[in-house]
Amino acid sequence: MIISFKCKDTEKLASGRRVRRFVNFERVALRKIRQLQAASQLDDLKVPPGNMLEPLYGDRQGQHSIRINKQFRV
């Protein structure tokens, strides 16, 4: 489902490289990226509920995000 990355660090993490600023939540972030890559449709991301799938607004209308933690989302 992932087509492209805006953040270079997120792209590095997805390709298997370590990123210093993601050290505290690296495993969770990598798991969420894998869920995004495996999803064939948006509804696949509603489970588990902890993903907190939510639509974005403003200049990101038409896009969605899932939560990594309270501070970060992809």
A tleap script that builds the chain and sets N, CA, C and O, in Angstrom:
source leaprc.protein.ff14SB
mol = sequence {
  NMET ILE ILE SER PHE LYS CYS LYS ASP THR
  GLU LYS LEU ALA SER GLY ARG ARG VAL ARG
  ARG PHE VAL ASN PHE GLU ARG VAL ALA LEU
  ARG LYS ILE ARG GLN LEU GLN ALA ALA SER
  GLN LEU ASP ASP LEU LYS VAL PRO PRO GLY
  ASN MET LEU GLU PRO LEU TYR GLY ASP ARG
  GLN GLY GLN HIE SER ILE ARG ILE ASN LYS
  GLN PHE ARG CVAL
}
set mol.1.N position { 0.812 -1.195 0.000 }
set mol.1.CA position { 0.000 0.000 0.000 }
set mol.1.C position { 0.860 1.266 0.000 }
set mol.1.O position { 0.424 2.295 -0.516 }
set mol.2.N position { 2.065 1.218 0.562 }
set mol.2.CA position { 2.920 2.408 0.580 }
set mol.2.C position { 3.441 2.666 -0.831 }
set mol.2.O position { 4.009 1.780 -1.469 }
set mol.3.N position { 3.242 3.875 -1.296 }
set mol.3.CA position { 3.698 4.247 -2.628 }
set mol.3.C position { 5.003 5.025 -2.549 }
set mol.3.O position { 5.920 4.790 -3.336 }
set mol.4.N position { 5.086 5.953 -1.600 }
set mol.4.CA position { 6.295 6.757 -1.460 }
set mol.4.C position { 6.418 7.262 -0.025 }
set mol.4.O position { 5.466 7.197 0.753 }
set mol.5.N position { 7.591 7.761 0.309 }
set mol.5.CA position { 7.861 8.322 1.625 }
set mol.5.C position { 8.223 9.786 1.466 }
set mol.5.O position { 9.001 10.148 0.583 }
set mol.6.N position { 7.662 10.623 2.315 }
set mol.6.CA position { 8.038 12.032 2.313 }
set mol.6.C position { 9.276 12.234 3.195 }
set mol.6.O position { 10.155 13.037 2.881 }
set mol.7.N position { 9.324 11.494 4.293 }
set mol.7.CA position { 10.420 11.606 5.259 }
set mol.7.C position { 11.528 10.611 4.908 }
set mol.7.O position { 11.283 9.408 4.832 }
set mol.8.N position { 12.728 11.106 4.697 }
set mol.8.CA position { 13.873 10.256 4.344 }
set mol.8.C position { 14.204 9.264 5.461 }
set mol.8.O position { 14.580 8.123 5.190 }
set mol.9.N position { 14.062 9.703 6.729 }
set mol.9.CA position { 14.356 8.808 7.847 }
set mol.9.C position { 13.372 7.642 7.907 }
set mol.9.O position { 13.764 6.517 8.215 }
set mol.10.N position { 12.116 7.899 7.619 }
set mol.10.CA position { 11.123 6.825 7.600 }
set mol.10.C position { 11.431 5.845 6.480 }
set mol.10.O position { 11.269 4.636 6.648 }
set mol.11.N position { 11.867 6.354 5.354 }
set mol.11.CA position { 12.242 5.490 4.234 }
set mol.11.C position { 13.449 4.620 4.599 }
set mol.11.O position { 13.502 3.446 4.232 }
set mol.12.N position { 14.412 5.195 5.319 }
set mol.12.CA position { 15.573 4.421 5.772 }
set mol.12.C position { 15.139 3.298 6.706 }
set mol.12.O position { 15.593 2.161 6.575 }
set mol.13.N position { 14.258 3.622 7.649 }
set mol.13.CA position { 13.766 2.623 8.592 }
set mol.13.C position { 13.045 1.493 7.860 }
set mol.13.O position { 13.232 0.321 8.186 }
set mol.14.N position { 12.231 1.839 6.884 }
set mol.14.CA position { 11.487 0.837 6.114 }
set mol.14.C position { 12.410 -0.068 5.308 }
set mol.14.O position { 12.069 -1.218 5.029 }
set mol.15.N position { 13.572 0.448 4.935 }
set mol.15.CA position { 14.514 -0.358 4.155 }
set mol.15.C position { 15.461 -1.167 5.045 }
set mol.15.O position { 16.358 -1.846 4.544 }
set mol.16.N position { 15.260 -1.095 6.368 }
set mol.16.CA position { 16.041 -1.923 7.282 }
set mol.16.C position { 17.214 -1.244 7.941 }
set mol.16.O position { 17.956 -1.883 8.686 }
set mol.17.N position { 17.402 0.034 7.686 }
set mol.17.CA position { 18.511 0.755 8.308 }
set mol.17.C position { 18.053 1.398 9.608 }
set mol.17.O position { 16.884 1.755 9.754 }
set mol.18.N position { 18.968 1.542 10.542 }
set mol.18.CA position { 18.648 2.161 11.833 }
set mol.18.C position { 18.664 3.679 11.702 }
set mol.18.O position { 19.470 4.250 10.968 }
set mol.19.N position { 17.757 4.314 12.428 }
set mol.19.CA position { 17.647 5.772 12.413 }
set mol.19.C position { 17.727 6.255 13.860 }
set mol.19.O position { 16.922 5.856 14.701 }
set mol.20.N position { 18.688 7.104 14.136 }
set mol.20.CA position { 18.947 7.541 15.506 }
set mol.20.C position { 17.723 8.166 16.176 }
set mol.20.O position { 17.458 7.884 17.345 }
set mol.21.N position { 16.987 8.993 15.477 }
set mol.21.CA position { 15.868 9.683 16.130 }
set mol.21.C position { 14.672 8.770 16.399 }
set mol.21.O position { 13.747 9.165 17.110 }
set mol.22.N position { 14.674 7.560 15.845 }
set mol.22.CA position { 13.582 6.612 16.069 }
set mol.22.C position { 13.949 5.501 17.048 }
set mol.22.O position { 13.178 4.555 17.210 }
set mol.23.N position { 15.098 5.590 17.700 }
set mol.23.CA position { 15.595 4.507 18.547 }
set mol.23.C position { 14.587 4.103 19.625 }
set mol.23.O position { 14.409 2.910 19.871 }
set mol.24.N position { 13.929 5.055 20.267 }
set mol.24.CA position { 13.025 4.756 21.376 }
set mol.24.C position { 11.789 3.969 20.964 }
set mol.24.O position { 11.213 3.261 21.789 }
set mol.25.N position { 11.374 4.073 19.725 }
set mol.25.CA position { 10.160 3.378 19.287 }
set mol.25.C position { 10.361 2.673 17.945 }
set mol.25.O position { 9.417 2.491 17.177 }
set mol.26.N position { 11.597 2.283 17.681 }
set mol.26.CA position { 11.960 1.691 16.391 }
set mol.26.C position { 11.159 0.430 16.065 }
set mol.26.O position { 10.660 0.283 14.949 }
set mol.27.N position { 11.034 -0.484 17.038 }
set mol.27.CA position { 10.317 -1.736 16.764 }
set mol.27.C position { 8.852 -1.497 16.436 }
set mol.27.O position { 8.311 -2.108 15.514 }
set mol.28.N position { 8.214 -0.614 17.183 }
set mol.28.CA position { 6.803 -0.309 16.938 }
set mol.28.C position { 6.640 0.352 15.573 }
set mol.28.O position { 5.739 -0.006 14.815 }
set mol.29.N position { 7.498 1.304 15.260 }
set mol.29.CA position { 7.413 2.000 13.969 }
set mol.29.C position { 7.613 1.036 12.810 }
set mol.29.O position { 6.907 1.117 11.805 }
set mol.30.N position { 8.556 0.140 12.941 }
set mol.30.CA position { 8.810 -0.837 11.881 }
set mol.30.C position { 7.621 -1.782 11.709 }
set mol.30.O position { 7.263 -2.138 10.586 }
set mol.31.N position { 7.015 -2.186 12.822 }
set mol.31.CA position { 5.819 -3.035 12.753 }
set mol.31.C position { 4.675 -2.320 12.030 }
set mol.31.O position { 3.975 -2.929 11.220 }
set mol.32.N position { 4.485 -1.038 12.319 }
set mol.32.CA position { 3.420 -0.261 11.668 }
set mol.32.C position { 3.699 -0.095 10.175 }
set mol.32.O position { 2.778 -0.168 9.362 }
set mol.33.N position { 4.952 0.126 9.812 }
set mol.33.CA position { 5.313 0.249 8.391 }
set mol.33.C position { 5.038 -1.061 7.668 }
set mol.33.O position { 4.539 -1.062 6.542 }
set mol.34.N position { 5.364 -2.179 8.316 }
set mol.34.CA position { 5.078 -3.487 7.706 }
set mol.34.C position { 3.581 -3.709 7.526 }
set mol.34.O position { 3.153 -4.288 6.527 }
set mol.35.N position { 2.781 -3.249 8.492 }
set mol.35.CA position { 1.323 -3.350 8.359 }
set mol.35.C position { 0.850 -2.540 7.160 }
set mol.35.O position { -0.015 -2.985 6.405 }
set mol.36.N position { 1.417 -1.354 6.985 }
set mol.36.CA position { 1.051 -0.521 5.839 }
set mol.36.C position { 1.429 -1.187 4.525 }
set mol.36.O position { 0.669 -1.144 3.557 }
set mol.37.N position { 2.608 -1.802 4.494 }
set mol.37.CA position { 3.058 -2.463 3.271 }
set mol.37.C position { 2.203 -3.684 2.941 }
set mol.37.O position { 1.992 -3.992 1.768 }
set mol.38.N position { 1.710 -4.379 3.965 }
set mol.38.CA position { 0.925 -5.595 3.753 }
set mol.38.C position { -0.543 -5.310 3.440 }
set mol.38.O position { -1.237 -6.173 2.903 }
set mol.39.N position { -1.017 -4.122 3.767 }
set mol.39.CA position { -2.438 -3.801 3.577 }
set mol.39.C position { -2.783 -3.697 2.099 }
set mol.39.O position { -2.079 -3.051 1.324 }
set mol.40.N position { -3.874 -4.342 1.729 }
set mol.40.CA position { -4.329 -4.250 0.340 }
set mol.40.C position { -5.445 -3.224 0.198 }
set mol.40.O position { -5.721 -2.736 -0.898 }
set mol.41.N position { -6.083 -2.903 1.320 }
set mol.41.CA position { -7.119 -1.869 1.314 }
set mol.41.C position { -7.110 -1.161 2.665 }
set mol.41.O position { -6.540 -1.670 3.630 }
set mol.42.N position { -7.725 -0.016 2.734 }
set mol.42.CA position { -7.707 0.820 3.928 }
set mol.42.C position { -8.298 0.101 5.140 }
set mol.42.O position { -7.803 0.269 6.254 }
set mol.43.N position { -9.338 -0.688 4.941 }
set mol.43.CA position { -9.984 -1.388 6.054 }
set mol.43.C position { -9.049 -2.370 6.756 }
set mol.43.O position { -9.278 -2.705 7.918 }
set mol.44.N position { -8.022 -2.830 6.089 }
set mol.44.CA position { -7.057 -3.742 6.710 }
set mol.44.C position { -6.328 -3.075 7.873 }
set mol.44.O position { -5.815 -3.765 8.754 }
set mol.45.N position { -6.278 -1.762 7.889 }
set mol.45.CA position { -5.546 -1.033 8.922 }
set mol.45.C position { -6.403 -0.710 10.143 }
set mol.45.O position { -5.895 -0.159 11.120 }
set mol.46.N position { -7.680 -1.040 10.106 }
set mol.46.CA position { -8.557 -0.796 11.254 }
set mol.46.C position { -8.301 -1.791 12.379 }
set mol.46.O position { -8.689 -1.552 13.523 }
set mol.47.N position { -7.651 -2.905 12.059 }
set mol.47.CA position { -7.343 -3.930 13.047 }
set mol.47.C position { -5.834 -4.004 13.174 }
set mol.47.O position { -5.177 -4.141 12.142 }
set mol.48.N position { -5.239 -3.928 14.327 }
set mol.48.CA position { -5.848 -3.796 15.638 }
set mol.48.C position { -6.328 -2.368 15.899 }
set mol.48.O position { -5.869 -1.421 15.260 }
set mol.49.N position { -7.259 -2.226 16.848 }
set mol.49.CA position { -7.798 -0.888 17.140 }
set mol.49.C position { -6.725 0.104 17.586 }
set mol.49.O position { -6.911 1.313 17.449 }
set mol.50.N position { -5.615 -0.387 18.114 }
set mol.50.CA position { -4.518 0.470 18.552 }
set mol.50.C position { -3.875 1.254 17.420 }
set mol.50.O position { -3.143 2.212 17.673 }
set mol.51.N position { -4.134 0.866 16.178 }
set mol.51.CA position { -3.616 1.626 15.042 }
set mol.51.C position { -4.211 3.023 14.999 }
set mol.51.O position { -3.575 3.958 14.511 }
set mol.52.N position { -5.433 3.170 15.510 }
set mol.52.CA position { -6.132 4.457 15.509 }
set mol.52.C position { -6.128 5.081 14.118 }
set mol.52.O position { -5.699 6.222 13.943 }
set mol.53.N position { -6.602 4.338 13.144 }
set mol.53.CA position { -6.706 4.838 11.775 }
set mol.53.C position { -7.578 6.083 11.761 }
set mol.53.O position { -8.707 6.056 12.249 }
set mol.54.N position { -7.063 7.173 11.208 }
set mol.54.CA position { -7.827 8.422 11.185 }
set mol.54.C position { -7.582 9.183 9.888 }
set mol.54.O position { -6.467 9.189 9.366 }
set mol.55.N position { -8.632 9.826 9.368 }
set mol.55.CA position { -8.459 10.643 8.159 }
set mol.55.C position { -7.741 11.942 8.510 }
set mol.55.O position { -7.883 12.460 9.617 }
set mol.56.N position { -6.978 12.457 7.569 }
set mol.56.CA position { -6.278 13.722 7.763 }
set mol.56.C position { -7.075 14.848 7.112 }
set mol.56.O position { -7.920 14.600 6.252 }
set mol.57.N position { -6.807 16.069 7.521 }
set mol.57.CA position { -7.571 17.222 7.050 }
set mol.57.C position { -6.649 18.274 6.446 }
set mol.57.O position { -5.426 18.134 6.465 }
set mol.58.N position { -7.251 19.319 5.917 }
set mol.58.CA position { -6.478 20.428 5.353 }
set mol.58.C position { -5.799 20.037 4.064 }
set mol.58.O position { -6.431 19.473 3.171 }
set mol.59.N position { -4.505 20.335 3.957 }
set mol.59.CA position { -3.772 20.027 2.727 }
set mol.59.C position { -3.495 18.530 2.576 }
set mol.59.O position { -2.971 18.101 1.548 }
set mol.60.N position { -3.837 17.743 3.576 }
set mol.60.CA position { -3.655 16.284 3.525 }
set mol.60.C position { -4.990 15.556 3.404 }
set mol.60.O position { -5.078 14.362 3.689 }
set mol.61.N position { -6.010 16.265 2.989 }
set mol.61.CA position { -7.326 15.659 2.826 }
set mol.61.C position { -7.241 14.511 1.819 }
set mol.61.O position { -6.582 14.628 0.786 }
set mol.62.N position { -7.913 13.407 2.131 }
set mol.62.CA position { -7.861 12.229 1.271 }
set mol.62.C position { -6.792 11.234 1.702 }
set mol.62.O position { -6.708 10.136 1.153 }
set mol.63.N position { -5.968 11.617 2.692 }
set mol.63.CA position { -4.940 10.727 3.232 }
set mol.63.C position { -5.346 10.296 4.635 }
set mol.63.O position { -6.179 10.943 5.270 }
set mol.64.N position { -4.761 9.209 5.117 }
set mol.64.CA position { -5.046 8.699 6.452 }
set mol.64.C position { -3.738 8.448 7.187 }
set mol.64.O position { -2.670 8.392 6.577 }
set mol.65.N position { -3.833 8.297 8.515 }
set mol.65.CA position { -2.649 7.974 9.304 }
set mol.65.C position { -2.991 6.915 10.337 }
set mol.65.O position { -4.151 6.736 10.707 }
set mol.66.N position { -1.953 6.210 10.801 }
set mol.66.CA position { -2.089 5.327 11.950 }
set mol.66.C position { -1.059 5.769 12.974 }
set mol.66.O position { -0.004 6.296 12.620 }
set mol.67.N position { -1.367 5.552 14.241 }
set mol.67.CA position { -0.517 6.016 15.333 }
set mol.67.C position { 0.610 5.045 15.652 }
set mol.67.O position { 0.421 3.828 15.664 }
set mol.68.N position { 1.775 5.603 15.909 }
set mol.68.CA position { 2.885 4.826 16.457 }
set mol.68.C position { 2.824 4.938 17.972 }
set mol.68.O position { 2.931 3.940 18.685 }
set mol.69.N position { 2.652 6.161 18.454 }
set mol.69.CA position { 2.449 6.446 19.874 }
set mol.69.C position { 1.683 7.767 19.950 }
set mol.69.O position { 1.155 8.227 18.937 }
set mol.70.N position { 1.613 8.376 21.119 }
set mol.70.CA position { 0.847 9.622 21.246 }
set mol.70.C position { 1.462 10.776 20.462 }
set mol.70.O position { 0.755 11.710 20.083 }
set mol.71.N position { 2.752 10.724 20.216 }
set mol.71.CA position { 3.439 11.827 19.545 }
set mol.71.C position { 3.602 11.623 18.040 }
set mol.71.O position { 3.571 12.596 17.287 }
set mol.72.N position { 3.772 10.391 17.591 }
set mol.72.CA position { 4.101 10.133 16.188 }
set mol.72.C position { 3.059 9.277 15.484 }
set mol.72.O position { 2.395 8.441 16.097 }
set mol.73.N position { 2.932 9.505 14.177 }
set mol.73.CA position { 2.045 8.699 13.339 }
set mol.73.C position { 2.643 8.572 11.944 }
set mol.73.O position { 3.493 9.368 11.544 }
set mol.74.N position { 2.188 7.562 11.212 }
set mol.74.CA position { 2.621 7.368 9.825 }
set mol.74.C position { 1.391 7.281 8.950 }
set mol.74.O position { 1.507 7.117 7.735 }
savepdb mol mol.pdb
quit
